[in-house]
CSV table of C-alpha atoms in Angstrom, one decimal:
chain,number,residue,atom,x,y,z
A,101,UNK,CA,0.0,0.1,0.1
A,102,UNK,CA,1.1,3.6,-0.5
A,103,UNK,CA,2.0,5.8,2.2
A,104,UNK,CA,3.7,9.0,3.1
A,105,UNK,CA,4.6,9.9,6.7
A,106,UNK,CA,5.2,13.2,7.8
A,107,UNK,CA,6.1,13.3,11.6
A,108,UNK,CA,6.3,16.7,12.7
A,109,UNK,CA,2.9,18.9,12.4
A,110,UNK,CA,4.9,21.8,13.4
A,111,UNK,CA,8.4,22.7,13.0
A,112,UNK,CA,9.9,26.1,14.2
A,113,UNK,CA,13.3,27.5,13.3
A,114,UNK,CA,15.0,30.7,13.8
A,115,UNK,CA,15.9,32.9,10.6
A,116,UNK,CA,19.3,31.7,9.3
A,117,UNK,CA,19.2,28.1,10.9
A,118,UNK,CA,18.9,25.2,8.9
A,119,UNK,CA,16.0,23.4,8.2
A,120,UNK,CA,14.9,19.7,7.6
A,121,UNK,CA,11.4,18.6,7.0
A,122,UNK,CA,10.9,14.6,7.4
A,123,UNK,CA,9.3,12.6,4.8
A,124,UNK,CA,9.5,8.9,4.7
A,125,UNK,CA,7.3,6.6,2.2
A,126,UNK,CA,5.7,3.0,2.0
A,127,UNK,CA,5.6,1.7,-1.5
A,128,UNK,CA,6.3,-1.7,-3.2
A,129,UNK,CA,7.4,-0.3,-6.6
A,130,UNK,CA,9.5,2.7,-7.8
A,131,UNK,CA,7.7,5.8,-6.7
A,132,UNK,CA,7.8,9.4,-7.7
A,133,UNK,CA,8.3,11.7,-4.7
A,134,UNK,CA,7.3,15.6,-4.5
A,135,UNK,CA,7.4,18.4,-2.2
A,136,UNK,CA,4.3,20.6,-2.7
A,137,UNK,CA,4.1,23.9,-0.6
A,138,UNK,CA,1.2,26.2,0.5
A,139,UNK,CA,1.9,29.8,1.4
A,140,UNK,CA,-0.6,31.7,3.4
A,141,UNK,CA,-3.7,32.6,1.2
A,142,UNK,CA,-2.2,30.9,-2.0
A,143,UNK,CA,-3.0,27.5,-3.6
A,144,UNK,CA,-1.0,24.3,-3.2
A,145,UNK,CA,1.7,24.3,-5.6
A,146,UNK,CA,4.6,21.9,-6.3
A,147,UNK,CA,7.9,23.1,-4.8
A,148,UNK,CA,10.3,20.2,-6.3
A,149,UNK,CA,10.2,16.6,-7.7
A,150,UNK,CA,12.7,14.1,-6.9
A,151,UNK,CA,13.5,13.1,-10.7
A,152,UNK,CA,14.5,16.8,-11.4
A,153,UNK,CA,17.3,16.8,-8.6
A,154,UNK,CA,16.6,20.8,-8.8
A,155,UNK,CA,16.9,23.3,-6.0
A,156,UNK,CA,14.1,25.6,-5.6
A,157,UNK,CA,14.3,28.5,-3.5
A,158,UNK,CA,17.1,27.2,-1.9
A,159,UNK,CA,15.6,23.7,-1.0
A,160,UNK,CA,16.8,20.7,-1.8
A,161,UNK,CA,15.6,17.0,-1.3
A,162,UNK,CA,17.1,13.6,-1.8
A,163,UNK,CA,15.4,10.1,-2.4
A,164,UNK,CA,17.0,7.6,-0.4
A,165,UNK,CA,15.6,4.4,-1.3
A,166,UNK,CA,17.5,2.6,1.7
A,167,UNK,CA,15.8,4.5,4.3
A,168,UNK,CA,12.5,5.1,2.0
A,169,UNK,CA,12.9,8.6,3.0
A,170,UNK,CA,12.6,12.3,0.8
A,171,UNK,CA,13.6,14.6,3.6
A,172,UNK,CA,13.4,18.5,2.5
A,173,UNK,CA,16.4,20.8,3.3
A,174,UNK,CA,17.5,24.3,3.3
A,175,UNK,CA,20.8,25.5,5.0
A,176,UNK,CA,19.5,29.1,6.0
A,177,UNK,CA,16.0,29.5,6.7
A,178,UNK,CA,14.1,32.9,5.9
A,179,UNK,CA,11.0,34.2,7.2
A,180,UNK,CA,9.3,33.8,3.7
A,181,UNK,CA,9.7,30.2,4.0
A,182,UNK,CA,6.9,29.8,6.9
A,183,UNK,CA,4.2,27.9,5.2
A,184,UNK,CA,2.5,24.4,5.0
A,185,UNK,CA,4.7,21.7,3.1
A,186,UNK,CA,3.3,18.7,2.0
A,187,UNK,CA,5.3,15.4,0.8
A,188,UNK,CA,3.6,13.5,-1.9
A,189,UNK,CA,4.2,10.1,-3.6
A,190,UNK,CA,2.9,9.2,-7.2
A,191,UNK,CA,2.7,5.4,-7.9
A,192,UNK,CA,4.5,4.1,-10.9
A,193,UNK,CA,3.7,1.1,-13.4
A,194,UNK,CA,0.7,2.5,-14.9
A,195,UNK,CA,-0.9,3.5,-11.9
A,196,UNK,CA,-1.5,7.5,-11.0
A,197,UNK,CA,-2.6,7.5,-7.7
A,198,UNK,CA,-1.2,10.6,-6.0
A,199,UNK,CA,-1.3,10.7,-2.3
A,200,UNK,CA,0.0,13.2,0.3
A,201,UNK,CA,1.5,13.4,3.9
A,202,UNK,CA,-0.4,14.9,6.7
A,203,UNK,CA,1.5,18.1,6.1
A,204,UNK,CA,4.4,20.0,8.4
A,205,UNK,CA,3.5,23.6,9.1
A,206,UNK,CA,7.3,25.9,9.3
A,207,UNK,CA,7.5,28.5,11.0
A,208,UNK,CA,10.7,30.7,10.7
A,209,UNK,CA,11.1,32.9,13.7
A,210,UNK,CA,12.9,36.3,13.2
B,1104,UNK,CA,-6.0,29.5,-18.6
B,1105,UNK,CA,-7.3,30.8,-15.3
B,1106,UNK,CA,-6.1,27.6,-13.7
B,1107,UNK,CA,-8.3,24.9,-11.6
B,1108,UNK,CA,-11.6,26.5,-10.7
B,1109,UNK,CA,-13.6,25.5,-7.8
B,1110,UNK,CA,-17.2,26.6,-6.6
B,1111,UNK,CA,-18.4,27.4,-3.9
B,1112,UNK,CA,-15.2,28.9,-2.1
B,1113,UNK,CA,-17.3,28.9,1.0
B,1114,UNK,CA,-20.1,27.0,2.3
B,1115,UNK,CA,-21.9,26.9,5.3
B,1116,UNK,CA,-24.8,24.2,5.8
B,1117,UNK,CA,-26.9,22.5,8.3
B,1118,UNK,CA,-26.5,19.0,9.3
B,1119,UNK,CA,-28.5,16.6,7.0
B,1120,UNK,CA,-28.4,19.1,4.0
B,1121,UNK,CA,-26.9,18.0,0.8
B,1122,UNK,CA,-23.6,19.6,-0.6
B,1123,UNK,CA,-22.7,19.9,-3.9
B,1124,UNK,CA,-18.7,21.2,-5.0
B,1125,UNK,CA,-17.9,21.8,-8.3
B,1126,UNK,CA,-14.5,21.8,-10.2
B,1127,UNK,CA,-13.4,22.7,-13.8
B,1128,UNK,CA,-9.9,21.4,-14.4
B,1129,UNK,CA,-7.4,23.1,-16.6
B,1130,UNK,CA,-8.4,22.4,-20.4
B,1131,UNK,CA,-6.6,19.5,-21.8
B,1132,UNK,CA,-5.9,17.7,-18.4
B,1133,UNK,CA,-6.9,14.4,-18.5
B,1134,UNK,CA,-6.6,13.4,-14.6
B,1135,UNK,CA,-8.7,15.0,-12.1
B,1136,UNK,CA,-8.5,14.5,-8.1
B,1137,UNK,CA,-10.6,15.5,-5.3
B,1138,UNK,CA,-8.7,15.9,-1.8
B,1139,UNK,CA,-10.2,16.7,1.6
B,1140,UNK,CA,-7.9,18.9,3.9
B,1141,UNK,CA,-8.2,18.5,7.6
B,1142,UNK,CA,-5.8,19.8,10.6
B,1143,UNK,CA,-5.6,15.9,11.7
B,1144,UNK,CA,-5.1,14.2,8.3
B,1145,UNK,CA,-3.6,16.4,6.2
B,1146,UNK,CA,-4.9,16.3,2.4
B,1147,UNK,CA,-6.6,12.8,2.0
B,1148,UNK,CA,-7.2,11.6,-1.7
B,1149,UNK,CA,-10.7,10.8,-2.1
B,1150,UNK,CA,-11.2,9.9,-5.5
B,1151,UNK,CA,-9.5,10.3,-9.0
B,1152,UNK,CA,-10.5,10.2,-12.6
B,1153,UNK,CA,-8.8,9.6,-16.0
B,1154,UNK,CA,-10.5,10.8,-19.0
B,1155,UNK,CA,-13.5,11.1,-17.1
B,1156,UNK,CA,-13.8,7.6,-15.7
B,1157,UNK,CA,-13.4,7.1,-11.9
B,1158,UNK,CA,-10.1,5.1,-11.0
B,1159,UNK,CA,-9.9,4.7,-7.7
B,1160,UNK,CA,-12.5,5.9,-4.9
B,1161,UNK,CA,-11.4,4.1,-2.2
B,1162,UNK,CA,-10.8,6.9,-0.2
B,1163,UNK,CA,-14.4,8.3,-0.4
B,1164,UNK,CA,-15.4,8.1,3.3
B,1165,UNK,CA,-18.8,6.5,2.8
B,1166,UNK,CA,-22.0,6.3,0.9
B,1167,UNK,CA,-23.0,9.8,1.6
B,1168,UNK,CA,-20.1,10.8,-0.7
B,1169,UNK,CA,-20.5,10.6,-4.4
B,1170,UNK,CA,-18.5,12.0,-7.3
B,1171,UNK,CA,-19.2,12.6,-11.1
B,1172,UNK,CA,-17.2,13.7,-13.8
B,1173,UNK,CA,-19.6,14.1,-16.6
B,1174,UNK,CA,-17.3,15.5,-19.2
B,1175,UNK,CA,-13.9,16.8,-19.4
B,1176,UNK,CA,-14.4,20.0,-18.2
B,1177,UNK,CA,-16.8,19.6,-15.1
B,1178,UNK,CA,-16.8,17.5,-12.0
B,1179,UNK,CA,-18.7,17.5,-8.7
B,1180,UNK,CA,-18.3,16.0,-5.3
B,1181,UNK,CA,-21.7,15.5,-3.5
B,1182,UNK,CA,-22.2,15.1,0.4
B,1183,UNK,CA,-25.9,13.7,1.2
B,1184,UNK,CA,-26.7,14.0,3.9
B,1185,UNK,CA,-23.8,16.2,5.3
B,1186,UNK,CA,-22.8,15.9,8.7
B,1187,UNK,CA,-20.5,18.2,11.1
B,1188,UNK,CA,-17.4,15.8,10.6
B,1189,UNK,CA,-17.3,16.7,7.1
B,1190,UNK,CA,-16.1,20.2,7.8
B,1191,UNK,CA,-13.0,20.6,6.0
B,1192,UNK,CA,-11.4,22.3,2.7
B,1193,UNK,CA,-11.8,20.3,-0.3
B,1194,UNK,CA,-9.6,20.6,-2.9
B,1195,UNK,CA,-10.0,19.8,-6.7
B,1196,UNK,CA,-6.6,19.1,-8.7
B,1197,UNK,CA,-5.8,18.2,-12.3
B,1198,UNK,CA,-2.9,16.9,-14.2
B,1199,UNK,CA,-1.6,15.9,-17.7
B,1200,UNK,CA,-0.2,12.4,-17.6
B,1201,UNK,CA,1.4,13.0,-21.3
B,1202,UNK,CA,3.9,15.4,-19.6
B,1203,UNK,CA,5.7,13.6,-17.5
B,1204,UNK,CA,6.7,15.9,-14.9
B,1205,UNK,CA,3.8,14.6,-12.7
B,1206,UNK,CA,2.7,18.1,-11.4
B,1207,UNK,CA,-0.3,18.9,-9.8
B,1208,UNK,CA,-2.4,21.8,-10.3
B,1209,UNK,CA,-4.8,22.7,-7.5
B,1210,UNK,CA,-7.8,25.1,-7.1
B,1211,UNK,CA,-8.3,27.3,-4.4
B,1212,UNK,CA,-10.4,24.9,-2.3
B,1213,UNK,CA,-14.0,24.9,-1.1
B,1214,UNK,CA,-14.2,25.5,2.6
B,1215,UNK,CA,-17.3,23.5,4.2
B,1216,UNK,CA,-18.7,24.0,7.5
B,1217,UNK,CA,-21.7,21.6,8.5
B,1218,UNK,CA,-23.5,23.2,11.4
């Protein structure tokens, strides 16, 4: 069964501190992993995807198949990073089932 | 394109009433998803369609919930009868499978309050 786990509901850090939002998944095949972000009063939007191996707004995420993790990291948090972050998994092998974790609210304190 | 359009944005109703939420996906997209967002459970997938056909409705809570997609540009999520525990934000999202980026495009959500 597909499952995405985000253990932290709330993460508070000070501006300039490193950030790590945890995501673990369960899937029997080779999934595609994503991070979505919801800023205040804005739509949910894609932040980054594992296949692109990109850095967006200073955030990176590496897929660790051994640990079934896809943690989101940023070396220096900014106040504008405060938002709700969701880890998501899309099934492969012809299925397109797209599920999300419970989300982590990140608060960056001045 | 205006993106995914949902209506109503806010709905307040009394327990037992029928609620219908509407969604217009992005033109040309072949996948449509309905999610429910709550503080406790985050984003739960309720049902998704491919080319207007329901593929997986295992996330629909119970028989009180139903969803339809009569054509490529319109979908509804209906709750009948509604209960206070249905209070949540309901999101619709669409995607184009042929473009292998996997990105979902979300609507602004419909906030439902059942009294």
